[in-house]
């Protein structure tokens, strides 16, 4: 046998010891770049929930509800008072627009956000929790004129930002309409007192019986302070002239006046039969207060019941309490009645749909005449601000709105002070205005929100190093119903607060609505889906077929700043505790140091299928098209 | 609120070749990462072989033997016996084959291995067709589903591989799907820790073959269970039945409408499918119940 010299080959047979046959695996697929297949990129991003977008104060609702869910009530409350210093007040009287577009409706019913706010507010008062201490002094002073919710909220946020604040209030007590308008049975004075006292404990100076009288007074405030916030409300009742003369003389009262008397306990014999004119909350408050004081009450409203501006439950409760409602009607004239009282000539009306927005044009219905007997008429048809003190201060000297440039800010339009919608600045440098005086959107939460925005705007005006005006997220940018994944949520009935039966309600001015029990609050918090607010459920991580979603607890602190801690955080930025936007393995922007594992997407592998987006129960991952 | 707790090890790699959003890749992830690194894999021709990697690269950080379409169970049995011969009793042997390679072409090897109670975990990744070669029908393709070889819809029913395997009276048979990852992972872990022949059929939506959106694998998989089309259950020793997830009162139409392969169906056909689903569900319940009862003589 002769020796055969074999040629080296490249096939498997050629493998020498230590070399790997080519049929063997030599490496892992993680060297490949399947990310190039992608047409869209998932982005983990904190996104506003619709409840947050709808809250006039800017409450980051899913954040503090998540704390309730974990039983961390004080933390929840602290997170809530970041924006709203009056949760016990708003928990009772806010018209809760936050519940209007709550995504939970896709499962069974919207979350009882207002009830949870009530629960936290009352828990804080019970436990005596203090508001956070003010930041380091900015060495500047701000005057707040008007101690209603707008002024108090502004004072609170300014104080937190490190300003010295003095409130000038015309009346003998703070609170504005919270104290002198909204009746006791809906909002007990003790609650208002307690939340205001806690706020003043932060070190806010108050001058009572110190109304701003005239332009000179304003000018001296401007000289003395670095900025001024005007929040004098709108407490001048609109009147119906055609009722006041003749037979009506001395028998027509305005609603605010009546409610003020109720609050002050100054009863007066007005006669037994009362007719209230108006279809809003104030009219219901007058009617229901009068029922508690033993009057026979009828309400005449221009709008039909469904279109009345009062909250549906207020109307329902008024009816239960024995108020007679004549909706879609108006009082055309007043005559002396046979029994020494008045005869109100009424007529059924429809509303002219072609009327300009904000204006009601009643059209009498033929043959719709009817009459009501009454001893006293109370009108509750809205209020205007008292602008007399500012006469001439804002430009052209007019105070009646007749020669106004409403677009650029000037004096009055629809009889409100015109302030810039974003900065709340008036035409006078350093003078800001908000709440009822500058808006026809007359709600407590709107006033508190305006106060908050004004505080940050004033801080910006005074060159605060980190404050900027919070931007209100838009509803259309918030997580919508198609973006939550209903599979992950089980049916769970909404908890309701208990309302006392009508007979009991009529006995006194005691509050009629109960607060959630701890169990109810926990259950209700459990219903919130945390829209847009990552709760680290891991779904995005679990369902990626490419293992492109990663979590990295260790890197969380690396680049982390807690955005909620920065006063500059706009409402479009994640609140503290949110896990966050991270693209392509870059440590997340704004990850709070203690946020636990957070998620990022590996650019190299993500194929852009969108599974992580769809299986995120709450819309906290978004798919962004890749620009080719 | 629902959260998944998975105990995953890193065996399956990124950078694999599965389509974006692939249900089968998701299943491979849960299966491999639950089996753990102390495993030898056997994979026949199928999408799984593609996902495994373009040779010489692998997406599976374990030794994998790529066998023939007919032979998965036989190859796995050989490896399993060889390991025992070497005294290695702690290495898991895992065959992962498609439905074509299980219900049809690999069936006699599978049945034989089951009859001999060979020691392996056999996972069928069931995408209801020969997807890797262009979506032809297999005996797993459901009634009326369109495939490239049944353009008018498949005229016969899906073969019931679960009951066939249970009838082999092997230690463990289970159904699972990617929309219920915790259930799937639990079953794999349970099978891993048993001995003898263990068989799991995992329904894995094929986006292209079924005509499902890229983000739809999990949704569709879940609907398969929630409509009762594919109940999740276990059978131990051929007789101890446990039903894990059954229909939730959702009409099967919700499942069908997510998939283009059912787009041609008319109302009567949908009704017919619904009737079949209801019928099979009641049979399964009856079987589970009767099997659970102890046998009493005379
Ligand atoms: C009867 C009634 C019921 C209501 N119910 C509700 C409700 O249930 N929910 C809801 O959201 N909203 C309700 N509102 C509306 C809500 O009360 C107001 O929108 C809100 O109080 C406005 O807050 P504000 O701070 O702007 O004004 P106000 O609350 O009016 O406070 C203004 C303050 O400024 C003081 N002031 C006035 N002039 C001067 C001056 N020249 N110098 C110094 N101080 C001055 C006033 O004394 C007062 O304290 C109700 C209103 C009424 C009238
Ligand atoms: C005996 C034999 N016939 C045909 C083929 C071609 N072939 C390769 S993969 C495949 C499809 C397998 O389908 P399935 O097992 O369901 O796996 P899937 O691709 O669907 O994952 C076929 C038919 C083959 N490899 N061997
Ligand atoms: S479910 Fe929670 S986060 Fe979502 S809208 Fe409702 S209250 Fe807000
Ligand atoms: S699931 Fe994975 S591959 Fe799909 S989009 Fe999300 S990160 Fe990318
Ligand atoms: S799926 Fe879960 S972990 Fe992932 S972003 Fe959404 S909430 Fe966060
Ligand atoms: Mg197949």
Tab-separated table of C-alpha atoms and ligand atoms in Angstrom, chain A residues 43-45 529-530 532-543 549 579-580 597 599 612-613 615-621, chain B residues 1 3, ligand 5:
chain	number	residue	atom	x	y	z
A	43	UNK	CA	-41.674	53.618	22.520
A	44	UNK	CA	-42.264	53.260	26.225
A	45	UNK	CA	-43.681	56.557	27.134
A	529	UNK	CA	-56.481	50.875	34.723
A	530	UNK	CA	-53.603	53.365	35.089
A	532	UNK	CA	-50.678	55.659	30.082
A	533	UNK	CA	-48.976	55.138	33.407
A	534	UNK	CA	-46.713	52.082	33.424
A	535	UNK	CA	-47.199	49.934	36.498
A	536	UNK	CA	-44.411	47.547	35.560
A	537	UNK	CA	-46.688	44.647	34.844
A	538	UNK	CA	-44.051	43.188	32.467
A	539	UNK	CA	-46.484	42.399	29.663
A	540	UNK	CA	-44.420	44.207	27.041
A	541	UNK	CA	-41.418	42.250	28.216
A	542	UNK	CA	-43.224	38.905	28.315
A	543	UNK	CA	-44.808	39.104	24.876
A	549	UNK	CA	-37.933	44.552	25.348
A	579	UNK	CA	-41.488	54.227	34.250
A	580	UNK	CA	-40.660	55.824	31.152
A	597	UNK	CA	-37.204	47.827	36.704
A	599	UNK	CA	-38.171	48.979	30.106
A	612	UNK	CA	-45.724	44.968	23.146
A	613	UNK	CA	-47.896	47.934	22.240
A	615	UNK	CA	-50.495	43.819	24.991
A	616	UNK	CA	-49.678	46.777	27.205
A	617	UNK	CA	-52.945	46.891	29.133
A	618	UNK	CA	-52.838	50.650	29.480
A	619	UNK	CA	-51.382	52.321	26.413
A	620	UNK	CA	-48.005	53.064	27.971
A	621	UNK	CA	-46.182	51.859	24.851
B	1	UNK	CA	-55.388	43.149	37.454
B	3	UNK	CA	-49.912	39.920	35.514
C	5	LIG	S1	-46.924	46.410	29.295
C	5	LIG	FE1	-46.860	46.739	31.506
C	5	LIG	S2	-44.681	46.992	31.892
C	5	LIG	FE2	-44.937	47.277	29.699
C	5	LIG	S3	-45.225	49.498	29.441
C	5	LIG	FE3	-47.254	48.588	29.677
C	5	LIG	S4	-47.678	48.799	31.878
C	5	LIG	FE4	-45.510	49.033	31.610
